[in-house]
mmCIF file of C-alpha atoms in Angstrom:
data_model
loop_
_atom_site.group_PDB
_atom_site.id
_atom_site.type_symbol
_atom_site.label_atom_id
_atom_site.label_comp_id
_atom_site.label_asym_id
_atom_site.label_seq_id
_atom_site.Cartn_x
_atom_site.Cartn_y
_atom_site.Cartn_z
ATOM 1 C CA UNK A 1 16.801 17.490 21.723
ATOM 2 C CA UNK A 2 19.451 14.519 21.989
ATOM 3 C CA UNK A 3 22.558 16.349 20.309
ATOM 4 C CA UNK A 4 23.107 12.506 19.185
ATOM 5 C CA UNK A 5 19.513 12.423 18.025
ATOM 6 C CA UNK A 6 20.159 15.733 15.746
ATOM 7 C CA UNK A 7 24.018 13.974 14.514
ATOM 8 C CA UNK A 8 21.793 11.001 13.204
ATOM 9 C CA UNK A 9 18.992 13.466 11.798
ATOM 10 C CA UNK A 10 22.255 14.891 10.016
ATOM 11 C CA UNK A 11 23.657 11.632 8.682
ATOM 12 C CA UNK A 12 19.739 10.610 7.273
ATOM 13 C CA UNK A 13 19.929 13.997 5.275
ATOM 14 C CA UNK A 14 23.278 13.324 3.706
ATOM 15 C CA UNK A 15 22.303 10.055 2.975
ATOM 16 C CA UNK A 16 19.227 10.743 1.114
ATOM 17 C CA UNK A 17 21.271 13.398 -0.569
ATOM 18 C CA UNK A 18 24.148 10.774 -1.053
ATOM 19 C CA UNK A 19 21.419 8.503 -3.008
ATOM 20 C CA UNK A 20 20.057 11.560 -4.980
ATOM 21 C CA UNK A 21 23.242 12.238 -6.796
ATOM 22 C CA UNK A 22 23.208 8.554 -7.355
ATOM 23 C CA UNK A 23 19.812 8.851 -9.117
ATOM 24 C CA UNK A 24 21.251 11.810 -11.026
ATOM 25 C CA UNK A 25 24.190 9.776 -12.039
ATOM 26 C CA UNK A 26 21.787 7.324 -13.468
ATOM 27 C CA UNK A 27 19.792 9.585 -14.985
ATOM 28 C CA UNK A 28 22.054 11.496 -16.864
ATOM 29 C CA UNK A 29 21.858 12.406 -20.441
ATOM 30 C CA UNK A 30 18.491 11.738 -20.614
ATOM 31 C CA UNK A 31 15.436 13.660 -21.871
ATOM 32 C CA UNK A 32 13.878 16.579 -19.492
ATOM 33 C CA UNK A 33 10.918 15.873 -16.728
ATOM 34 C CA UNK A 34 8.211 18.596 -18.143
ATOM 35 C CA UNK A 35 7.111 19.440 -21.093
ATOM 36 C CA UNK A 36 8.190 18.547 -24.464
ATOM 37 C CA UNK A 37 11.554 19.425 -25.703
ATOM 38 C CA UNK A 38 9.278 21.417 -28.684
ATOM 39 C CA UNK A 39 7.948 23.881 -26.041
ATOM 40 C CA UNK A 40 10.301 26.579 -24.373
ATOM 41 C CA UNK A 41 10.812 26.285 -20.806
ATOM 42 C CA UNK A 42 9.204 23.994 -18.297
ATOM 43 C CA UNK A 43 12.073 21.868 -18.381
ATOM 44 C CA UNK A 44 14.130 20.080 -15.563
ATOM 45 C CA UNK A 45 16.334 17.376 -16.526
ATOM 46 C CA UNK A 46 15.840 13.961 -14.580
ATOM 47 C CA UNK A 47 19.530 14.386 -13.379
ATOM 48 C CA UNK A 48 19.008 18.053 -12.733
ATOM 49 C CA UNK A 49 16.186 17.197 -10.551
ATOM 50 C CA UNK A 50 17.964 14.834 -8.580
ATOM 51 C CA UNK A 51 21.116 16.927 -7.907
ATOM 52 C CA UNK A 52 18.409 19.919 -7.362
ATOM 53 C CA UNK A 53 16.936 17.675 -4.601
ATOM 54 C CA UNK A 54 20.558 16.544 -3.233
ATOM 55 C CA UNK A 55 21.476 20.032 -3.086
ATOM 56 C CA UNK A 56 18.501 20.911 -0.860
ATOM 57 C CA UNK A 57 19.370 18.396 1.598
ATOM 58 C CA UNK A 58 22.755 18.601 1.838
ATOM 59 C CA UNK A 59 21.497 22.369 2.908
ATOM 60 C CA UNK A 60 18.891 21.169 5.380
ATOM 61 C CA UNK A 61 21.760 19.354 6.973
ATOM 62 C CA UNK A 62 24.214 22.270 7.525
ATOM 63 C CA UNK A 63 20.957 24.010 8.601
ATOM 64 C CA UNK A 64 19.942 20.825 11.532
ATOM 65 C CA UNK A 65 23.918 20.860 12.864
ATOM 66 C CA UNK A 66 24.491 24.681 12.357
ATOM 67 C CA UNK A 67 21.226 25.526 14.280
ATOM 68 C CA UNK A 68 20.334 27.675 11.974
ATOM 69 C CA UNK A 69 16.382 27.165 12.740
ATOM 70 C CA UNK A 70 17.277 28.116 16.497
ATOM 71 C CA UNK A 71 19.136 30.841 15.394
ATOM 72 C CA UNK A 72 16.184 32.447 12.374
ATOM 73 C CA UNK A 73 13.566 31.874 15.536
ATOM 74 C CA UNK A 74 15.826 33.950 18.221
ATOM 75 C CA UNK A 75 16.328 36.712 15.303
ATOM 76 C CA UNK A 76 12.668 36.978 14.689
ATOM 77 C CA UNK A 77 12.003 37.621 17.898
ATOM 78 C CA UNK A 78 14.514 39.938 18.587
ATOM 79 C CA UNK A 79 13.006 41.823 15.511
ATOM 80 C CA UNK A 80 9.270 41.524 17.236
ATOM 81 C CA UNK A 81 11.031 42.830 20.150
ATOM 82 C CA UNK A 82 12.788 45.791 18.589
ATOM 83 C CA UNK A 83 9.502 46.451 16.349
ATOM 84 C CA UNK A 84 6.901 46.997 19.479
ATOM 85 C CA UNK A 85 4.693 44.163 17.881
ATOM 86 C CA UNK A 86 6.171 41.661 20.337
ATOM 87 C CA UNK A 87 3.120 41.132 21.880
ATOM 88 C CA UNK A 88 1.377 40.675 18.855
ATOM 89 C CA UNK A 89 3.588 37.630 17.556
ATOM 90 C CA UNK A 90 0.898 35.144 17.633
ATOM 91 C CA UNK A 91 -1.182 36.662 15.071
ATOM 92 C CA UNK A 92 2.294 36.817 12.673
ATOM 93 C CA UNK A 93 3.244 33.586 13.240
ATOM 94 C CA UNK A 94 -0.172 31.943 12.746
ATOM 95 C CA UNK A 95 0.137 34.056 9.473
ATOM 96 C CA UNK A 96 3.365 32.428 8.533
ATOM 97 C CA UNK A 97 2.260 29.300 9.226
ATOM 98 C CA UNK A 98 -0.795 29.400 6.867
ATOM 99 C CA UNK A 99 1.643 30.493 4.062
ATOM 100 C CA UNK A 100 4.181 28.802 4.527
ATOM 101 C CA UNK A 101 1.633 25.729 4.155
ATOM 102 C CA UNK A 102 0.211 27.250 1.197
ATOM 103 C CA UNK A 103 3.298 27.786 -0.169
ATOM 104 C CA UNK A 104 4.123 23.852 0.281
ATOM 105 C CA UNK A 105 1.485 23.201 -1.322
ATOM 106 C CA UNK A 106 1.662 25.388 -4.938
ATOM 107 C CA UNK A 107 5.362 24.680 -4.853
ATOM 108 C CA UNK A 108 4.374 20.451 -4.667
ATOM 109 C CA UNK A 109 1.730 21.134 -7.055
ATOM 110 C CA UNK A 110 3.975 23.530 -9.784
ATOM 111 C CA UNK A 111 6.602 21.141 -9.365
ATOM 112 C CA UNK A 112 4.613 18.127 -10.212
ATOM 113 C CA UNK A 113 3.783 20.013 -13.422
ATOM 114 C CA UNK A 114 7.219 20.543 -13.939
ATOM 115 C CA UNK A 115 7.922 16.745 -13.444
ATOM 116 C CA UNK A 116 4.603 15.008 -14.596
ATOM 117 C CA UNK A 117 6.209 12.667 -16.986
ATOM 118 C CA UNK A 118 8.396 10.784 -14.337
ATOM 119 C CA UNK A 119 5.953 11.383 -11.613
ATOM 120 C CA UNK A 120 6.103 7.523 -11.329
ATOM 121 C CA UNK A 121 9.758 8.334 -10.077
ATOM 122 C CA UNK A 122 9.314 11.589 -8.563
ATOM 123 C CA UNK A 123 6.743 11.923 -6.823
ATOM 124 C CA UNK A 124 7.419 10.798 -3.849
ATOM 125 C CA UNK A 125 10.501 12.490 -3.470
ATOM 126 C CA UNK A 126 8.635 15.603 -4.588
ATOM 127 C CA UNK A 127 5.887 15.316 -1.669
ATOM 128 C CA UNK A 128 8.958 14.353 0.831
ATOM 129 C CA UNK A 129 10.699 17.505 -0.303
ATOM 130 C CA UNK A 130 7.670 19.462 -0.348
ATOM 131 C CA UNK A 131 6.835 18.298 3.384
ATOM 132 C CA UNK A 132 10.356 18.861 4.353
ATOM 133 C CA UNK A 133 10.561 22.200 3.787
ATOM 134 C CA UNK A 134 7.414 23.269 4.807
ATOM 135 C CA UNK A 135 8.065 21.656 7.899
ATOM 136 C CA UNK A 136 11.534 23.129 8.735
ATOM 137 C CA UNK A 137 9.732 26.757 8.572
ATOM 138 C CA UNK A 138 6.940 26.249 10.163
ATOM 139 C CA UNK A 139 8.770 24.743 13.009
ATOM 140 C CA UNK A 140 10.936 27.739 13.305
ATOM 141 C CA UNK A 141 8.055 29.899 13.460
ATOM 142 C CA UNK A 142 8.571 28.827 17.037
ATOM 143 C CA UNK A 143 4.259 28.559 17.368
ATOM 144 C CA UNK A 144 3.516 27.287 21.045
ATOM 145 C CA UNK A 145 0.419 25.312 19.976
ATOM 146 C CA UNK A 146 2.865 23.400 17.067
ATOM 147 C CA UNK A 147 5.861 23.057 19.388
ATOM 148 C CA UNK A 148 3.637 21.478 21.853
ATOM 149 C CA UNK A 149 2.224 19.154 19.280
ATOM 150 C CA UNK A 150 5.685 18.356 17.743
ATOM 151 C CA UNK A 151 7.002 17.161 21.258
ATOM 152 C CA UNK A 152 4.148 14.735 21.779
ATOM 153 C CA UNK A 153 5.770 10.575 21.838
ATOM 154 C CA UNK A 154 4.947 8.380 19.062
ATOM 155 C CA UNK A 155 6.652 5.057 19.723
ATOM 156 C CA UNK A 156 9.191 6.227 21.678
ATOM 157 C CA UNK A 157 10.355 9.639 19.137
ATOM 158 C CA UNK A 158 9.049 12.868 19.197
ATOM 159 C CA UNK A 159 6.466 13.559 16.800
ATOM 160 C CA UNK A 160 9.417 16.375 15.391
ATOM 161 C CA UNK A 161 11.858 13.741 14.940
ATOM 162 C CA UNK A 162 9.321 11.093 13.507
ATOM 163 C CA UNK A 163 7.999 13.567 10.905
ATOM 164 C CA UNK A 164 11.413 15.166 10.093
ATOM 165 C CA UNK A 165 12.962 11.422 9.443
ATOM 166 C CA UNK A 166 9.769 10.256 7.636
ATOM 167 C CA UNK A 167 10.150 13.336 5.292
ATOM 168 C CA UNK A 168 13.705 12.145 4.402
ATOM 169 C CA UNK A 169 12.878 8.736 4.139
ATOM 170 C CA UNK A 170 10.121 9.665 1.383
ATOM 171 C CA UNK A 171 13.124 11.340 -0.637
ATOM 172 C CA UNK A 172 16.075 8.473 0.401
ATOM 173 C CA UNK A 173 13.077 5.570 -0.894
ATOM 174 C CA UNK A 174 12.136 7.370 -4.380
ATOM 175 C CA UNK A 175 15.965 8.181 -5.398
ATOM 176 C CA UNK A 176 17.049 4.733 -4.345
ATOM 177 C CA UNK A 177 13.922 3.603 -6.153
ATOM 178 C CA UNK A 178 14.661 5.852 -9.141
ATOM 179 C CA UNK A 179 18.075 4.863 -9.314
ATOM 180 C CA UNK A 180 17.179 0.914 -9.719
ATOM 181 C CA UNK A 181 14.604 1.604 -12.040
ATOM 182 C CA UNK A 182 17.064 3.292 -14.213
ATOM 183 C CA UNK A 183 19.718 0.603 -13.656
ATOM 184 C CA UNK A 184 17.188 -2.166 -14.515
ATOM 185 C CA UNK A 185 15.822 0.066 -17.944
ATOM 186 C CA UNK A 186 19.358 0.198 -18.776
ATOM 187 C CA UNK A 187 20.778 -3.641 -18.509
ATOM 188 C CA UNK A 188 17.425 -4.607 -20.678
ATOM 189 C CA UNK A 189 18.041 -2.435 -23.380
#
C-alpha cells in the first residue's frame, strides 16, 4: 500500500474520532441511550457513547500507522509455524473469519439494544463501527481468497481502502450528524 495512502487512512480515523468527541461534547449531561434510568444496567450515556466510539478510532489509527495488523498476522503465523499446524492454517483462518463475522454481528445487534432510543443518531455510527472492526480482523487473518478480493480496483482504490474509508465515513457522517442535531435541539429550546 501507498505509505501516503495509509497517512490519509490515518488522518480520516482521527477525524471521525475528532467529530465524535464533538458529539460527546454536545451530548453531555444528558439522559442514557438504553434502557430506562428505573432499570439497573443497560445504560450508556449519549456522551459516553461518543467518546467510547472516539476512543476506538483513535486506536484503529495507532493500529493503521503502527502496523500493528502486519505485525498480529506475522505473529500468528509464526505461532502456526512453531505449533506444526502450519499447514493446516486455512481451515483456522476460515474459522476466524466466520467468528469474527459473527461476532460483528451480535456485538451490532447487543449494541443497538444498548442504544435503541437514539438509534436515529446512532445507528449509523454503530453499523460503521461494527463493520470497522470486523473488518480490521478479518483482514489480518491474512486469508488468500479475502486478500485477493480486497485488492480488486473500484474506481481507481482498492476495494481495502474503499471499504476501510467508507467504514469511517459511516461513523465521521452520524457524529457530525449527531452533533447538529443536538446543536439545533438546543438553540430551539
Amino acid at each position: 500500500m501507498n505509505p501516503s495512502w495509509g497517512l490519509f487512512v490515518m488522518f480520516a480515523y482521527a477525524l471521525a474520532a475528532a467529530l465524535c468527541c464533538r458529539a460527546a461534547a454536545r451530548y453531555r449531561g444528558t439522559p442514557s441511550c438504553g434502557t430506562p434510568k428505573s432499570k439497573p444496567g443497560g445504560q450508556i450515556s449519549a456522551a459516553g457513547f461518543w467518546i467510547g466510539l472516539a476512543g476506538l478510532l483513535i486506536l484503529l489509527a495507532i493500529g493503521k500507522q503502527l502496523g500493528l495488523q502486519a505485525w498480529c498476522t506475522s505473529v500468528g503465523r509464526a505461532i502456526a509455524r512453531s505449533g506444526g499446524w502450519y499447514e493446516h492454517r486455512r481451515i483456522v483462518q476460515a474459522v476466524f473469519v466466520i467468528s469474527v463475522a459473527a461476532g460483528g454481528v451480535v456485538a451490532f445487534f447487543t449494541l443497538t439494544w444498548l442504544t435503541r432510543r437514539t438509534w436515529s443518531t446512532t445507528g449509523l455510527a454503530l453499523a460503521g463501527a461494527a463493520f470497522l472492526i470486523s473488518f480490521v480482523l478479518i483482514r489480518a487473518s491474512s486469508l488468500h481468497q479475502i486478500d485477493i478480493l480486497l485488492g480488486r480496483q473500484v474506481l481507481g482504490l482498492s476495494l481495502n481502502s474503499a471499504l476501510e474509508i467508507g467504514g469511517i465515513a459511516c461513523v465521521a457522517i452520524a457524529a457530525f450528524n449527531a452533533q447538529s442535531t443536538r446543536s439545533a435541539k438546543k438553540s430551539s429550546s
